[in-house]
Amino acid sequence: MQTAVDAGDAAALLAAVPAGRRVALVDPRFVGHVHALRLGLTDPRFAAAAVPGALTARPEARPALLRALRRTAAAGGAGTPVVEPDADPAPDDRTVPGRIAVALEAEGTAVRRPALGSLTATVPTDAALRAAAEAGRDAVDDEAVRLRSAVKAHDGFFTTFCVSPYSRYLARWCARRNLTPNQVTTASLITALIAAGSAATGTRGGYVAAGLLLLLSFVLDCTDGQLARYSLQYSTMGAWLDATFDRAKEYAYYAGLALGAARGGDDVWVLALGAMVLQACRHVVDFSFNEANHDALANTSPTAALSDRLDSVGWSIWLRRMIVLPIGERWAMIAILTALTTPRIVFSALLVGCALAACYTTAGRLLRSLTRKAERTERAALALADLADSGPLARAVAAVVPRPRGGFTAPALALLAALLMVGAALCLPYGSGLTVAAAALYVLLSGLVVARPLTGALDWLAPPFFRAAEYGTILALAARSDVPHAVPAAFGLVSAVAYHHYDTVYRIRGGTGAPPQWLVRTIGGHEGRTALVAVLAAVLASTSGFTTALTALAAAVALVVLLESIRFWVSSSAPAVHDEGELA
C-alpha cells in the first residue's frame, strides 16, 4: 500500500505496478466495514468495481483507470471533477475514487457497485460526520453480515432450513484454514462416489452408509458455494467444477444403486436410465425457457404477475420451491429411501416426483409464454439454436429446405419428430429397417425446425423435445434389445451426451457462447447420434455387438467432449463466475 498526494502522483504509482496485477484506489478518509471493502475490491468477476471512497481495476481495466487519473491531474489536481456533477450516477460519492469510477463508465468501462445493505462505506468530510459513520459501523457486525450473505438468497426449503444454518459455519471454518471452494467441491464429489460404491454393495449396511454419505456430500456441495461467497473466491475452474460435478455425483449414485440392486437379483437399470433422462429433460426445459426470456424486450404475462403476487405470501414461496423437487429435496429423498427401502422404490419415487415437478414447471412456462407479449432478441434465438445441438445432417437440411411459416411450426415439428422417433423405437419390431426410416424422417424434421430463427413464443420447446427424442430413443432401443449389458452401456452414452449439453448451457450462461461447431460436427449433433443408434440397433440386432457399439460410442463422445471442455474451462476465455445452480 502506498500513499499518493494527488491524482498525478496516484497515476505515477499505479503505472509502476506490474501490468498483470489488480490495483485499488482508496480515499484515506474512508470509514467502513472491512467486508464492504472486500465486496468492492476483491471480487474477481468484474473488471472494475467501486464502493463509496474506493475503486478497483483488474488488469483489463487499468489502462482506462490511468487515463482517467491523468485527465484529473491535467484538469487541476485530485479535487477537480472529471465529469459534470449532473451526470454523476453516484452523487453521494464526491471523492476522487468515486469521480474516477464515473469517468470510467463514461468511457465505456462497466463499474460494478455491489449492494452493501447494512454495511457502512463512506468518506466523511468533517468530525461530526466521521463520528456518526464510525458509530454506524460499530453498530453492525460485519462478520454476521458476511455469514448471512454467504448463503444463496433463493434456495429450496431443505437447503435453507436443514443445511445452511450450519454449513455456513463450515464454510467459515474452511476459509480460516485457507481451503478453497474447489477443494471442497472435490471432497463433495469423492464423498458421493464413495456413497455410490457403498450402494453398489447391495447390502442393507451399504445402503444406510450410502444414504448418510450422500447427505454429507450435499452438505459439502452447499459449503463450496458458501465458501466462494464468504471469501469471494470465484474462479473459472470453480465454475466448471460446480456446474458439472452435481450431475456427475447424481448419475454415479444412480449407477451405484443399479449395481447394488443387480447384486440382489433385481435389474433396475432401465429405471435408473429413465430417472436420468427425465431429470436431464427437466433441466433443459428450465435452461431453454430462461435463455429464451433472458433479455426479452417486454414481459406483460398475467401468469408472471400472479406468480409475483404469490411470492408475497411466505408459505406459498416454500411450497412452490418444494413442488419443483430441487436438488436438496431430491437428494434428501434419495438418501432416506436408500437407507430404508430398496433401489427399485428409490427410482420409482424419483420418477414419480420428477414427473410431477416437470408437469408443474412446464405448465407454468407454457402459460407464461402464451400470455406474454415479448419480442425475442437475436441473442435468445442464437442461444436456442445452440441448445438445439443440431449437427451437420440437420444443418444440411435447413440449408436447402425452408421451414413452413407460422408461430408454432417449430415446436410442432420438434414434437412430431420426437414422437415419431421414440414411438418407432418403442413400437416397431426391434431391429426393423422401419426404425432407420423413422430416424431419416427425424433428421429431416429436425432440419426444418432450425431452418428459421427460433423466435416464436413456444420455440424454446424445441431443445427439450430434441433431448427427449435422443435420450428416449437410446433408452427404448437398449431396453428392447434383450442384449446383456445394453442398458448400462446406454446409461454411459446418455451420461456423456448429457455432459455435453450441460457444458453448452454453462458456457452460454457465462456469456462466451456455445462450444465450437467443430465439436458439434465431430459428435454428430442430436439427430446424427439418434440416427446412428437406430442404425446400430438394426445392424447388430440381438447380438452383443450392440452393447460394444454403444460402449465405444459413449467412450468416444466422452473423450472428445471432456477434452474440449477441460481446455475451455481452464483457458483465459472462460467466464470467472461461480454457478449458483438451479432450484430444479
XYZ file of C-alpha atoms in Angstrom:
584
model
C 0.000 0.000 0.000
C 1.318 3.428 -0.984
C 0.045 6.939 -0.318
C -0.412 9.400 -3.190
C -0.526 13.152 -2.638
C -2.747 13.869 -5.645
C -4.191 12.307 -8.808
C -0.970 12.791 -10.750
C 1.058 11.020 -8.066
C -1.562 8.225 -7.945
C -1.282 7.789 -11.720
C 2.502 7.539 -11.465
C 2.329 4.994 -8.654
C -0.241 2.868 -10.452
C 1.744 2.958 -13.698
C 4.675 1.417 -11.839
C 2.652 -1.606 -10.710
C 3.256 -4.716 -12.895
C 0.669 -4.956 -15.661
C -0.823 -8.278 -14.573
C -1.925 -7.128 -11.098
C -5.167 -5.694 -9.787
C -4.909 -2.184 -8.324
C -7.121 -0.192 -5.971
C -7.615 3.484 -5.240
C -8.921 4.268 -1.732
C -9.628 7.647 -0.162
C -7.534 7.925 3.079
C -10.597 9.291 4.913
C -12.590 6.096 4.248
C -14.696 4.785 7.133
C -16.495 1.471 6.789
C -16.597 -2.243 7.329
C -13.798 -4.464 6.159
C -16.313 -6.650 4.362
C -17.590 -3.624 2.434
C -14.077 -3.183 1.085
C -13.877 -6.897 0.315
C -17.065 -6.698 -1.745
C -15.831 -3.647 -3.591
C -12.179 -4.507 -4.098
C -11.639 -8.280 -4.215
C -14.402 -9.827 -6.351
C -12.594 -11.315 -9.391
C -15.666 -11.437 -11.637
C -15.663 -7.763 -12.612
C -13.093 -5.674 -14.470
C -13.812 -2.634 -12.290
C -15.782 -2.204 -9.076
C -16.398 0.572 -6.559
C -17.874 1.397 -3.187
C -18.062 4.950 -1.824
C -14.478 6.105 -1.439
C -12.800 3.109 -3.084
C -12.272 1.841 -6.603
C -10.548 -1.248 -8.000
C -9.490 -2.247 -11.505
C -8.349 -5.565 -12.879
C -5.581 -5.602 -15.495
C -8.041 -5.245 -18.376
C -9.486 -2.034 -16.880
C -6.206 -0.465 -15.747
C -5.489 1.488 -18.969
C -8.849 3.256 -18.665
C -8.164 3.962 -14.969
C -4.795 5.536 -15.758
C -6.297 7.678 -18.499
C -8.960 8.964 -16.116
C -6.385 9.740 -13.418
C -4.170 11.605 -15.851
C -7.124 13.656 -17.096
C -7.897 14.513 -13.493
C -4.326 15.610 -12.853
C -4.280 17.684 -16.034
C -7.565 19.333 -15.032
C -6.023 20.752 -11.892
C -5.466 18.193 -9.178
C -7.088 15.468 -7.183
C -10.097 17.504 -6.134
C -11.141 18.606 -9.592
C -14.245 16.877 -11.027
C -13.650 14.811 -14.164
C -17.341 14.776 -15.123
C -20.200 17.192 -14.751
C -21.988 16.823 -11.392
C -25.372 16.406 -13.089
C -24.065 13.348 -14.938
C -22.857 11.656 -11.750
C -24.839 8.409 -11.109
C -23.432 8.252 -7.566
C -23.918 11.836 -6.319
C -23.105 10.934 -2.709
C -19.567 9.881 -3.639
C -17.683 13.095 -4.405
C -14.298 11.550 -3.686
C -11.595 11.075 -6.294
C -12.265 7.285 -6.495
C -15.974 7.982 -6.932
C -15.461 10.501 -9.716
C -12.872 8.314 -11.424
C -15.462 5.492 -11.395
C -17.928 7.773 -13.168
C -15.243 8.728 -15.685
C -14.585 5.039 -16.384
C -18.266 4.459 -17.065
C -18.400 7.497 -19.329
C -15.560 5.961 -21.330
C -17.400 2.647 -21.629
C -15.845 0.597 -18.822
C -18.535 -1.021 -16.679
C -18.055 -0.451 -12.955
C -19.666 -2.884 -10.536
C -21.222 -1.281 -7.449
C -22.145 -4.116 -5.037
C -25.160 -3.741 -2.785
C -23.838 -3.194 0.736
C -27.077 -3.432 2.688
C -26.406 -2.613 6.314
C -22.646 -2.361 5.787
C -21.008 1.055 6.091
C -18.783 2.571 3.387
C -18.418 6.343 3.362
C -15.935 9.206 3.312
C -16.893 11.772 5.983
C -15.875 15.374 5.379
C -15.874 16.623 8.964
C -15.520 15.366 12.531
C -19.254 15.093 13.206
C -19.888 13.033 10.090
C -16.898 10.855 10.885
C -18.185 10.162 14.396
C -21.600 9.260 13.013
C -20.055 6.961 10.394
C -17.916 5.208 12.992
C -20.934 4.750 15.247
C -22.917 3.251 12.370
C -20.030 0.968 11.526
C -19.622 -0.220 15.107
C -23.353 -0.909 15.424
C -23.297 -3.559 12.696
C -21.393 -6.828 12.987
C -19.912 -7.223 9.513
C -18.914 -10.834 10.231
C -22.570 -11.704 10.840
C -23.477 -9.947 7.600
C -20.725 -11.821 5.805
C -22.024 -15.147 7.083
C -25.605 -14.340 6.076
C -24.568 -13.222 2.609
C -22.619 -16.447 2.115
C -25.959 -18.265 1.836
C -27.689 -18.179 -1.538
C -30.655 -15.826 -1.410
C -33.135 -18.139 -3.166
C -32.843 -21.797 -2.284
C -35.009 -24.794 -1.546
C -36.717 -25.496 1.780
C -34.437 -28.378 2.785
C -31.281 -26.461 1.943
C -32.429 -23.267 3.645
C -33.629 -24.788 6.911
C -31.789 -28.102 7.225
C -28.338 -27.414 5.770
C -27.448 -23.719 5.503
C -27.916 -22.928 9.235
C -24.704 -24.886 9.966
C -22.970 -25.253 6.600
C -22.188 -21.516 6.570
C -20.084 -22.042 9.695
C -18.363 -24.954 7.991
C -17.618 -22.575 5.102
C -16.056 -20.104 7.530
C -14.038 -22.887 9.119
C -12.720 -23.810 5.672
C -11.899 -20.170 4.868
C -9.889 -19.765 8.072
C -7.819 -22.806 7.099
C -7.190 -21.473 3.598
C -9.220 -24.215 1.940
C -10.583 -23.290 -1.475
C -14.084 -23.861 -2.879
C -12.569 -26.178 -5.495
C -11.120 -28.389 -2.770
C -14.500 -28.589 -1.041
C -16.210 -29.325 -4.376
C -13.766 -32.149 -4.991
C -14.363 -33.503 -1.490
C -18.099 -33.487 -2.219
C -17.536 -35.467 -5.410
C -15.303 -38.008 -3.678
C -17.869 -38.438 -0.891
C -20.645 -39.022 -3.441
C -18.515 -41.573 -5.293
C -17.883 -43.422 -2.033
C -21.637 -43.307 -1.421
C -22.215 -44.817 -4.871
C -19.681 -47.539 -4.069
C -21.451 -48.285 -0.795
C -24.789 -48.558 -2.608
C -23.194 -50.905 -5.144
C -22.527 -53.458 -2.394
C -26.226 -54.314 -2.380
C -26.307 -54.813 1.398
C -28.512 -53.036 3.911
C -25.463 -51.689 5.712
C -24.132 -50.418 2.393
C -27.428 -48.699 1.619
C -27.523 -46.986 5.023
C -23.941 -45.807 4.632
C -24.723 -44.630 1.089
C -27.653 -42.534 2.288
C -25.619 -40.886 5.032
C -22.693 -40.213 2.711
C -24.983 -38.743 0.063
C -26.339 -36.274 2.632
C -22.782 -35.397 3.667
C -21.892 -34.871 0.021
C -24.796 -32.442 -0.308
C -23.688 -30.518 2.775
C -20.256 -30.133 1.196
C -21.935 -29.164 -2.069
C -23.666 -26.295 -0.275
C -20.474 -25.403 1.569
C -18.383 -24.856 -1.561
C -20.703 -22.142 -2.863
C -20.973 -20.540 0.563
C -17.198 -20.575 0.896
C -16.904 -18.900 -2.525
C -19.324 -16.151 -1.470
C -17.840 -15.820 2.026
C -14.281 -15.408 0.785
C -15.124 -14.065 -2.704
C -13.128 -16.863 -4.304
C -14.806 -17.042 -7.694
C -12.856 -18.747 -10.462
C -13.187 -20.279 -13.900
C -12.241 -23.707 -12.598
C -14.756 -23.336 -9.777
C -17.489 -22.532 -12.273
C -16.709 -25.654 -14.269
C -16.390 -27.971 -11.281
C -19.514 -26.713 -9.535
C -21.560 -26.771 -12.733
C -20.694 -30.332 -13.713
C -19.949 -32.251 -10.523
C -23.571 -32.206 -9.333
C -24.594 -34.166 -12.402
C -21.605 -36.497 -12.119
C -22.441 -37.229 -8.470
C -26.108 -37.882 -9.131
C -25.524 -40.124 -12.138
C -22.762 -42.058 -10.387
C -25.111 -42.642 -7.468
C -27.833 -43.910 -9.813
C -25.320 -46.341 -11.290
C -24.281 -47.472 -7.807
C -27.903 -48.160 -6.854
C -28.453 -50.117 -10.071
C -25.328 -52.199 -9.445
C -26.418 -52.850 -5.854
C -29.871 -53.944 -7.000
C -28.310 -56.293 -9.566
C -26.309 -57.941 -6.796
C -29.624 -58.690 -5.105
C -31.146 -60.080 -8.278
C -33.207 -57.037 -9.269
C -32.435 -55.335 -12.607
C -33.345 -51.650 -12.317
C -31.021 -50.223 -14.975
C -33.990 -49.145 -17.085
C -35.414 -47.224 -14.123
C -32.014 -45.669 -13.420
C -31.617 -44.519 -17.017
C -35.232 -43.333 -17.083
C -34.637 -41.215 -13.985
C -31.541 -39.696 -15.568
C -33.369 -38.958 -18.831
C -36.291 -37.348 -17.036
C -34.049 -35.206 -14.855
C -31.971 -34.053 -17.830
C -35.095 -33.173 -19.813
C -36.448 -31.214 -16.836
C -33.272 -29.201 -16.710
C -33.222 -28.426 -20.410
C -36.799 -27.113 -20.123
C -35.596 -24.719 -17.422
C -32.473 -23.722 -19.317
C -34.231 -23.274 -22.656
C -37.085 -21.192 -21.221
C -34.712 -18.990 -19.232
C -32.440 -18.362 -22.209
C -35.401 -17.582 -24.451
C -36.581 -14.947 -21.986
C -33.241 -13.823 -20.576
C -33.375 -10.454 -22.308
C -36.920 -10.323 -23.666
C -37.858 -6.763 -24.549
C -41.174 -6.931 -22.702
C -42.956 -9.079 -20.114
C -46.649 -8.476 -19.699
C -47.652 -12.014 -18.801
C -50.540 -12.134 -16.293
C -49.135 -15.504 -15.204
C -45.904 -13.798 -14.184
C -47.901 -11.154 -12.321
C -49.806 -13.896 -10.459
C -46.510 -15.537 -9.567
C -45.234 -12.262 -8.169
C -48.342 -11.899 -6.034
C -47.966 -15.440 -4.721
C -44.381 -14.663 -3.784
C -45.710 -12.086 -1.333
C -47.261 -14.935 0.690
C -44.492 -16.581 2.690
C -45.809 -20.136 2.841
C -46.567 -20.220 -0.882
C -42.939 -19.455 -1.730
C -41.686 -22.524 0.126
C -44.490 -24.728 -1.177
C -43.725 -23.780 -4.765
C -39.999 -24.348 -4.246
C -40.648 -27.789 -2.783
C -43.047 -28.804 -5.575
C -40.297 -28.487 -8.177
C -38.219 -31.023 -6.202
C -34.955 -29.040 -6.138
C -31.648 -30.726 -5.586
C -31.818 -30.533 -1.779
C -35.235 -32.161 -1.520
C -34.350 -34.625 -4.251
C -31.112 -35.774 -2.645
C -32.721 -35.957 0.797
C -35.497 -38.161 -0.602
C -32.990 -40.392 -2.404
C -30.777 -40.695 0.693
C -33.626 -41.537 3.082
C -35.256 -44.029 0.721
C -31.895 -45.665 0.015
C -31.315 -46.258 3.712
C -34.828 -47.532 4.421
C -36.078 -49.240 1.248
C -34.804 -50.769 -1.999
C -33.296 -49.266 -5.178
C -36.476 -50.058 -7.115
C -38.532 -47.993 -4.682
C -35.952 -45.186 -4.807
C -36.131 -44.938 -8.585
C -39.907 -45.323 -8.679
C -40.362 -42.483 -6.199
C -37.822 -40.387 -8.081
C -39.600 -40.909 -11.398
C -42.983 -40.019 -9.935
C -41.669 -36.961 -8.094
C -39.697 -35.636 -11.059
C -42.611 -36.254 -13.426
C -44.993 -34.256 -11.227
C -42.431 -31.479 -10.848
C -41.856 -31.429 -14.600
C -45.589 -31.123 -15.271
C -45.884 -28.229 -12.804
C -42.925 -26.226 -14.059
C -43.578 -26.857 -17.753
C -47.253 -25.903 -17.434
C -46.276 -22.621 -15.788
C -43.753 -21.852 -18.504
C -46.270 -22.650 -21.236
C -48.832 -20.303 -19.688
C -46.261 -17.535 -19.383
C -45.174 -17.968 -22.974
C -48.701 -17.974 -24.373
C -49.929 -14.993 -22.345
C -46.921 -12.697 -22.504
C -46.228 -10.118 -25.169
C -42.481 -10.232 -25.605
C -40.154 -9.788 -28.531
C -37.303 -12.278 -28.531
C -33.853 -10.897 -29.238
C -31.203 -12.229 -31.594
C -29.205 -13.367 -28.578
C -32.132 -15.505 -27.377
C -32.633 -17.032 -30.814
C -28.928 -17.861 -31.044
C -28.956 -19.438 -27.577
C -31.918 -21.645 -28.525
C -30.176 -22.675 -31.730
C -27.093 -23.622 -29.721
C -29.190 -25.551 -27.187
C -30.832 -27.448 -30.043
C -27.411 -29.041 -30.733
C -28.088 -29.530 -34.446
C -25.386 -31.446 -36.263
C -24.291 -31.486 -39.917
C -27.289 -33.540 -41.113
C -29.904 -31.175 -39.685
C -27.950 -28.125 -40.830
C -27.720 -29.524 -44.362
C -31.494 -29.966 -44.432
C -32.015 -26.477 -43.001
C -29.838 -25.002 -45.754
C -31.981 -26.360 -48.596
C -35.494 -26.870 -47.212
C -37.306 -23.855 -45.696
C -39.448 -24.309 -42.631
C -43.156 -23.573 -43.156
C -44.103 -20.212 -41.717
C -46.240 -19.953 -38.620
C -45.847 -19.022 -34.984
C -45.928 -22.597 -33.688
C -44.431 -24.595 -36.545
C -41.008 -25.046 -34.872
C -42.261 -26.633 -31.607
C -44.941 -28.587 -33.515
C -42.376 -30.075 -35.887
C -39.965 -30.792 -32.996
C -42.744 -32.545 -31.066
C -43.738 -34.535 -34.153
C -40.126 -35.560 -34.703
C -39.727 -36.660 -31.074
C -42.978 -38.639 -31.047
C -42.115 -40.279 -34.350
C -38.619 -41.320 -33.264
C -39.420 -42.514 -29.757
C -42.629 -44.159 -30.965
C -40.726 -46.077 -33.626
C -38.107 -47.187 -31.089
C -40.837 -48.386 -28.734
C -43.453 -49.869 -31.062
C -41.797 -51.123 -34.243
C -40.215 -54.595 -34.235
C -36.776 -54.333 -32.709
C -34.078 -54.234 -35.370
C -36.561 -53.306 -38.093
C -35.414 -51.200 -41.006
C -38.504 -49.076 -40.437
C -36.814 -47.651 -37.350
C -33.963 -46.478 -39.552
C -36.508 -44.931 -41.909
C -38.074 -43.156 -38.933
C -34.613 -41.861 -37.999
C -34.186 -40.466 -41.515
C -37.510 -38.663 -41.204
C -36.422 -37.423 -37.773
C -33.322 -35.881 -39.356
C -35.497 -34.150 -41.964
C -37.907 -32.725 -39.405
C -35.040 -31.644 -37.143
C -33.559 -29.664 -40.006
C -36.885 -27.982 -40.721
C -37.138 -26.859 -37.091
C -33.878 -24.901 -37.225
C -34.284 -23.647 -40.793
C -35.505 -20.320 -39.401
C -34.503 -18.434 -36.213
C -36.255 -19.755 -33.092
C -38.083 -16.557 -32.142
C -41.639 -17.849 -31.658
C -43.480 -17.827 -28.343
C -43.023 -21.574 -27.840
C -39.837 -22.142 -29.830
C -37.974 -22.721 -26.555
C -39.662 -26.155 -26.516
C -37.579 -27.369 -29.468
C -34.392 -28.188 -27.481
C -36.307 -30.156 -24.786
C -38.138 -32.137 -27.471
C -34.821 -32.967 -29.149
C -33.302 -34.056 -25.823
C -36.321 -36.274 -25.088
C -36.102 -37.778 -28.576
C -32.402 -38.595 -28.396
C -32.296 -39.852 -24.817
C -35.641 -41.661 -25.153
C -34.573 -43.423 -28.331
C -31.356 -44.685 -26.763
C -33.269 -45.876 -23.684
C -36.010 -47.602 -25.678
C -33.704 -49.398 -28.098
C -31.339 -50.549 -25.358
C -34.200 -51.753 -23.141
C -35.837 -53.681 -26.004
C -32.632 -55.195 -27.345
C -32.560 -58.047 -24.831
C -28.780 -57.922 -25.186
C -26.735 -58.326 -21.977
C -25.477 -55.041 -20.538
C -27.017 -52.932 -23.319
C -28.853 -50.667 -20.857
C -25.756 -49.958 -18.717
C -23.916 -49.112 -21.946
C -26.790 -46.813 -22.915
C -26.551 -45.246 -19.458
C -22.930 -44.391 -20.188
C -23.790 -42.941 -23.601
C -26.579 -40.733 -22.266
C -24.284 -39.580 -19.449
C -21.618 -38.494 -21.961
C -24.112 -36.705 -24.210
C -25.837 -35.055 -21.238
C -22.474 -33.712 -20.076
C -22.056 -32.071 -23.472
C -25.479 -30.480 -23.185
C -24.864 -29.191 -19.651
C -21.483 -27.850 -20.750
C -23.241 -25.966 -23.553
C -25.654 -24.413 -21.063
C -22.964 -23.190 -18.685
C -20.887 -21.698 -21.481
C -23.920 -19.754 -22.698
C -24.643 -18.613 -19.141
C -21.113 -17.324 -18.840
C -21.612 -15.180 -21.921
C -18.974 -16.977 -24.006
C -21.311 -18.785 -26.392
C -21.784 -22.459 -27.168
C -18.997 -24.986 -27.780
C -17.246 -24.667 -31.158
C -19.005 -26.006 -34.219
C -16.221 -28.492 -34.903
C -17.126 -30.244 -31.651
C -20.822 -30.466 -32.554
C -19.924 -31.780 -36.016
C -17.470 -34.313 -34.592
C -20.013 -35.861 -32.222
C -22.760 -35.708 -34.859
C -25.381 -33.438 -33.313
C -28.517 -34.832 -31.683
C -30.003 -36.052 -34.973
C -26.772 -37.745 -36.087
C -26.339 -39.656 -32.828
C -30.006 -40.672 -32.796
C -29.830 -41.953 -36.365
C -26.554 -43.788 -35.645
C -28.037 -45.619 -32.642
C -31.048 -46.608 -34.761
C -28.742 -47.983 -37.468
C -26.634 -49.869 -34.908
C -29.763 -51.432 -33.419
C -30.862 -52.597 -36.880
C -27.467 -53.909 -37.978
C -26.478 -55.503 -34.662
C -29.910 -56.720 -33.574
C -29.836 -59.322 -30.800
C -26.055 -59.578 -30.756
C -23.541 -58.499 -28.151
C -22.121 -56.160 -30.754
C -24.840 -53.634 -29.912
C -23.530 -53.322 -26.353
C -19.982 -52.992 -27.655
C -21.031 -50.336 -30.154
C -22.886 -48.295 -27.521
C -19.909 -48.532 -25.186
C -17.483 -47.433 -27.894
C -19.745 -44.543 -28.901
C -20.079 -43.458 -25.260
C -16.297 -43.547 -24.789
C -15.659 -41.583 -27.990
C -18.216 -38.867 -27.168
C -16.978 -38.603 -23.581
C -13.336 -38.324 -24.653
C -13.904 -35.582 -27.230
C -16.359 -33.606 -25.096
C -14.304 -33.790 -21.894
C -11.047 -32.784 -23.557
C -12.629 -29.744 -25.206
C -14.499 -28.843 -22.020
C -11.353 -29.011 -19.896
C -9.430 -26.977 -22.477
C -12.103 -24.274 -22.426
C -12.697 -24.024 -18.696
C -9.009 -23.668 -17.858
C -8.464 -21.133 -20.655
C -8.377 -17.358 -20.247
C -11.624 -17.001 -22.217
C -13.730 -18.867 -19.651
C -16.030 -16.713 -17.501
C -14.900 -16.019 -13.916
C -18.187 -16.918 -12.255
C -19.380 -19.295 -9.603
C -22.539 -21.065 -10.692
C -25.425 -20.589 -8.299
C -27.278 -23.579 -9.666
C -30.934 -24.061 -10.495
C -33.629 -24.882 -7.977
C -34.707 -27.737 -10.214
